[in-house]
Short mmCIF file of C-alpha atoms in Angstrom, two decimals:
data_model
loop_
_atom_site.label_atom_id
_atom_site.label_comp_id
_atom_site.label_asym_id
_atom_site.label_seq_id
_atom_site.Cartn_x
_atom_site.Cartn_y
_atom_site.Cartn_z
CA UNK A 20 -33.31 -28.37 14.47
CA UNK A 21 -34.06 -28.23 11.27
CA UNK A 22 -38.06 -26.73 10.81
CA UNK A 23 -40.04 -27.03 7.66
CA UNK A 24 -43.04 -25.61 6.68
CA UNK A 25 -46.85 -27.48 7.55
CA UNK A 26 -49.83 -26.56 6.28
CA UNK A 27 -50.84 -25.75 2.72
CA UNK A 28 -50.85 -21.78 2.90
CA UNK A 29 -47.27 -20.66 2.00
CA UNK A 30 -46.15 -22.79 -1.21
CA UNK A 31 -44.39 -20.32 -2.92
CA UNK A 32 -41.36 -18.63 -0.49
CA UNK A 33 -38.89 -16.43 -2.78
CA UNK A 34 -35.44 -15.49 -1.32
CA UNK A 35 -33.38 -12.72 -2.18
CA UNK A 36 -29.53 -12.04 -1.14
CA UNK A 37 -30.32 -8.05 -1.17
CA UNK A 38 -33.65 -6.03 -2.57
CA UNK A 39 -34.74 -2.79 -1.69
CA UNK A 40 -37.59 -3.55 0.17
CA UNK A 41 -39.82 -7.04 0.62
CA UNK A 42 -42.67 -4.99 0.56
CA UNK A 43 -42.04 -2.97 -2.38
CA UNK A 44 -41.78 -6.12 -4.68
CA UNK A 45 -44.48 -7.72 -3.22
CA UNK A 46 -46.63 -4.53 -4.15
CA UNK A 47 -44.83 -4.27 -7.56
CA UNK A 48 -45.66 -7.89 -8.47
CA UNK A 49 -49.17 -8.82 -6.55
CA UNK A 50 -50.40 -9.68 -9.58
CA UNK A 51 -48.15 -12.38 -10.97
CA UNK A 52 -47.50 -13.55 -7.28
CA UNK A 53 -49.93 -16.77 -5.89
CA UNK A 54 -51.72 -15.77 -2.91
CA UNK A 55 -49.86 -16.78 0.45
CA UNK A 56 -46.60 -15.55 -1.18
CA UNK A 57 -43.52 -15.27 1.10
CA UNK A 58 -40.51 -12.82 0.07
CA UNK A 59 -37.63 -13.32 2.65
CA UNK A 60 -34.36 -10.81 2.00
CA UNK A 61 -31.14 -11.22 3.64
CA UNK A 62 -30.55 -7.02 3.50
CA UNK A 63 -33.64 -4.37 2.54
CA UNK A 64 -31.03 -1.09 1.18
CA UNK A 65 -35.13 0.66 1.82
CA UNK A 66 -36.40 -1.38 4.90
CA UNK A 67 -38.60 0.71 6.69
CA UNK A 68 -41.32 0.41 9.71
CA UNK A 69 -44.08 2.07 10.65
CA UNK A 70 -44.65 5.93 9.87
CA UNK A 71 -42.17 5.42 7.70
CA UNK A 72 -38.63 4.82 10.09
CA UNK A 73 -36.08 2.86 8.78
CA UNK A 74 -35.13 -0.68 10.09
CA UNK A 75 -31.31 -1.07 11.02
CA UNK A 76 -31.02 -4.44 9.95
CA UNK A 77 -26.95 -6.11 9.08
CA UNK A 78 -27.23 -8.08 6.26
CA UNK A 79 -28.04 -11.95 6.54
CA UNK A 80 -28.43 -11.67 10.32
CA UNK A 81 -32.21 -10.80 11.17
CA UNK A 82 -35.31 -12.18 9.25
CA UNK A 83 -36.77 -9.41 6.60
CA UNK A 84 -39.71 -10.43 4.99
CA UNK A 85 -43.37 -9.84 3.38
CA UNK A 86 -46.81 -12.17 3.20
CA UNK A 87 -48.86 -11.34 0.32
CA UNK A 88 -52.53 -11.95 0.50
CA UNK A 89 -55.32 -11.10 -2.13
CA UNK A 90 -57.51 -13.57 -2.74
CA UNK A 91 -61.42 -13.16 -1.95
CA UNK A 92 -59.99 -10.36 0.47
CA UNK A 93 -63.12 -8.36 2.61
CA UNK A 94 -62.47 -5.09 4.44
CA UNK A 95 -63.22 -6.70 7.58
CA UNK A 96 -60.34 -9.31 7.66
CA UNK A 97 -57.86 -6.35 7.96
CA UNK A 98 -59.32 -6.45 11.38
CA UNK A 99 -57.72 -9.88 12.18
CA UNK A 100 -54.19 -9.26 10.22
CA UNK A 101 -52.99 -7.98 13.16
CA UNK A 102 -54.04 -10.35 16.06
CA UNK A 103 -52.82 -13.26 14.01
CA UNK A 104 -49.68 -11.97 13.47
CA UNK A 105 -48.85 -10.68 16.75
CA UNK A 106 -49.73 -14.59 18.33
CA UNK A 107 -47.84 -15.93 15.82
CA UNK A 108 -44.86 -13.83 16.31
CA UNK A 109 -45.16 -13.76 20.68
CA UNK A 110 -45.91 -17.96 20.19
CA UNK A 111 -42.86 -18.25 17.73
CA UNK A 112 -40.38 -15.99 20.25
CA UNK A 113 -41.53 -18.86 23.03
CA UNK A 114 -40.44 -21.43 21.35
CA UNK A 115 -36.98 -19.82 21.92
CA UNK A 116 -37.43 -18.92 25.40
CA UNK A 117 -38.62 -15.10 24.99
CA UNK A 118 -41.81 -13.90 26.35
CA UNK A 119 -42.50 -10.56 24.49
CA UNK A 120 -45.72 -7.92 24.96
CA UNK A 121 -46.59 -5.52 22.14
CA UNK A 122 -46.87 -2.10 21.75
CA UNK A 123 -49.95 -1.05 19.41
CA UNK A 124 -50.45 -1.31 16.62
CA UNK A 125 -47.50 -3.83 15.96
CA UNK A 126 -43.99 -3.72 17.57
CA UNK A 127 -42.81 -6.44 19.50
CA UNK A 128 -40.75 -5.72 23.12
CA UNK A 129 -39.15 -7.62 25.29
CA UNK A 130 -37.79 -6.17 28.23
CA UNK A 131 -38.44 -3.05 27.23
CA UNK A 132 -36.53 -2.97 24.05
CA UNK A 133 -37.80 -3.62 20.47
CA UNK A 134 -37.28 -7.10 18.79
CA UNK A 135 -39.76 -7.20 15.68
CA UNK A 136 -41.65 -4.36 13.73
CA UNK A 137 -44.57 -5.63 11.74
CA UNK A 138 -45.93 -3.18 8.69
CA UNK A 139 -49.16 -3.65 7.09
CA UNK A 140 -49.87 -2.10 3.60
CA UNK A 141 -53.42 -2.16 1.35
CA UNK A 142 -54.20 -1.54 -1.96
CA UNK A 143 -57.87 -0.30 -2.55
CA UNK A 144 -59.73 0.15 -5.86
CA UNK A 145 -63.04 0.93 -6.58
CA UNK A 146 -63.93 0.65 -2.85
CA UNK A 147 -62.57 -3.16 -3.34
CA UNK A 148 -59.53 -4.44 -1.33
CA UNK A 149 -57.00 -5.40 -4.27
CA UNK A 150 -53.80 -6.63 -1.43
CA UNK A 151 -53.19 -7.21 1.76
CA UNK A 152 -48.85 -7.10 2.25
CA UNK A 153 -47.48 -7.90 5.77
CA UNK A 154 -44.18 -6.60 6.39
CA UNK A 155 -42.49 -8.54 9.10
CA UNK A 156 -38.43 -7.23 10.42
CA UNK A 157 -37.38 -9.65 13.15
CA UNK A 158 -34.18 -9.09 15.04
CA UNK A 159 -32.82 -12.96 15.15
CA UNK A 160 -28.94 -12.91 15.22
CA UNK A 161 -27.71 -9.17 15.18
CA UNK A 162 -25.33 -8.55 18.87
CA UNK A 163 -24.77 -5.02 18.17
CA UNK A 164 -27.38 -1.77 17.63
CA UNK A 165 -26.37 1.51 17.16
CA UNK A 166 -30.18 1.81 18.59
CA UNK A 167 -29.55 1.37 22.01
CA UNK A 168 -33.34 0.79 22.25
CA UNK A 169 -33.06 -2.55 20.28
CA UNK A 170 -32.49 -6.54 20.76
CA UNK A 171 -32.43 -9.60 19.48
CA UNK A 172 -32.98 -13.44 19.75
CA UNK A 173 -29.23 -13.47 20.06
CA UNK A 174 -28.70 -10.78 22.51
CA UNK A 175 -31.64 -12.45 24.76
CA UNK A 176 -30.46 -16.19 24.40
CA UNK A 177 -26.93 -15.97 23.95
CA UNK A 178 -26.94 -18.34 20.76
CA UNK A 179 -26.73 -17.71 17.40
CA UNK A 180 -29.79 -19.40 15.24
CA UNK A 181 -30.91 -20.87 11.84
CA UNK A 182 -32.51 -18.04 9.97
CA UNK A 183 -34.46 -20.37 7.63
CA UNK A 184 -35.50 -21.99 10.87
CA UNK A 185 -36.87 -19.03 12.74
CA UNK A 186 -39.10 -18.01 9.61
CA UNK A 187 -40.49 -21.62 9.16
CA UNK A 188 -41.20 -21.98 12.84
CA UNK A 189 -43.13 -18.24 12.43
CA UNK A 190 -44.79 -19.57 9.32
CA UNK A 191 -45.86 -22.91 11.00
CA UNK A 192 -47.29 -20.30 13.90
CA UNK A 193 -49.42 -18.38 11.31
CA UNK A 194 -50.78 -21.16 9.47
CA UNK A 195 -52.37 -22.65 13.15
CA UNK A 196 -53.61 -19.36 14.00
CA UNK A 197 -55.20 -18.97 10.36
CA UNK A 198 -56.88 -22.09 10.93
CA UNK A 199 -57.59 -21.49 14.41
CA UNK A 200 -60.07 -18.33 12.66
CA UNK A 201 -61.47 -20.24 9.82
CA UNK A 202 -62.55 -23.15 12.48
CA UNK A 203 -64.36 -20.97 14.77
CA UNK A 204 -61.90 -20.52 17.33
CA UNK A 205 -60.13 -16.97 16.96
CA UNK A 206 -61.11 -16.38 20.91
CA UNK A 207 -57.89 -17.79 21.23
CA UNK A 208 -55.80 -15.79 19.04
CA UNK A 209 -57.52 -12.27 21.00
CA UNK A 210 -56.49 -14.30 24.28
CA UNK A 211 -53.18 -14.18 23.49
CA UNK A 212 -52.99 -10.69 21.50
CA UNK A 213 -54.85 -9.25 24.79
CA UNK A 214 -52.54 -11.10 27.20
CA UNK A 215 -49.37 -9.79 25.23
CA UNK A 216 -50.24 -5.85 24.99
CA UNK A 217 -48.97 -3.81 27.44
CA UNK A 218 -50.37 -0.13 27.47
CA UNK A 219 -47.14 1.22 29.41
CA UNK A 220 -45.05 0.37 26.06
CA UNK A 221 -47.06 3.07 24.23
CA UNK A 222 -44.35 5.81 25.49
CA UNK A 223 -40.96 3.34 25.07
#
């Protein structure tokens, strides 16, 4: 199945065989970057998660990548980063069969292991939000952890999958939940964040 990209929001996607971290370039290059970027890596040699933890990741097997936005930014949209990213990423994981729950502020479980860490980063200048980067590491076709405490798509489907496919359908999830916000309906985006989180994953 071969899934491209609708909507207008992400018309600039840059791929990179290895970099040190999505993030960091992102951060590094805001400036010259169009807002919406996407930076995808096949291997981070600096991946890291929240608190920073690094991200076992083999290279060219899970999905690695950042969203820049800066445009027009106001403190209070860091308040709906999360939700919309956390629907997009439980909605995208049904599409392959998975139901998921989160543990706050951002991991993704299913069955009581860890699929997808999601790191959010700000710049802020003169009391002015300069970036927003979102940090997304999704386990998609890695069989093996040395983290016992980890899956994947693969592990939890038995099939290996399209990279390139996984991030468009993920990309295609955040551009309807984006426009589910700006059209006055972001009840259902908290629906689903509120449906996913499950407070017993706080001590996993």
């Amino acid at each position: 199945m071969n899934k491209t990209v609708s909507g207008n929001y992400f018309t600039s996607i840059i791929e990179f065989s290895k970099i040190d971290s999505t993030n960091n370039y992102m951060k590094e290059n805001f400036m010259s970057l169009p807002n919406f970027s996407v930076v995808r890596a096949d291997y981070q040699t600096m991946g890291r998660g929240q608190f920073t933890r690094t991200w076992e990741s083999n290279e060219g097997e899970n999905l690695l990548m950042s969203i820049l936005l800066k445009d027009d930014l106001h403190f209070e949209y860091m308040d709906y980063i999360n939700p919309i990213i956390i629907a997009s990423l439980t909605d995208t994981l049904k599409e392959y069969g998975i139901a998921s729950v989160f543990k706050y502020p951002n991991d993704i479980y299913v069955n009581g292991k860890k699929i997808c860490g999601v790191l959010v980063e700000t710049s802020i200048v003169n009391n002015q939000l300069n970036y927003i980067v979102v940090g997304i590491g999704l386990n998609v076709n890695q069989a093996e952890f040395e983290n016992q405490n980890a899956t994947s798509i693969r592990k939890l489907t038995t099939k290996k999958v399209v990279l390139k496919d996984v991030m468009n359908s993920l990309l295609n999830q955040i551009n309807h939940h984006i426009n589910l916000a700006l059209t006055g309906h972001y009840e259902k985006i908290t629906e689903t964040y509120k449906t996913t989180y499950n407070k017993k994953n706080f001590n996993v």
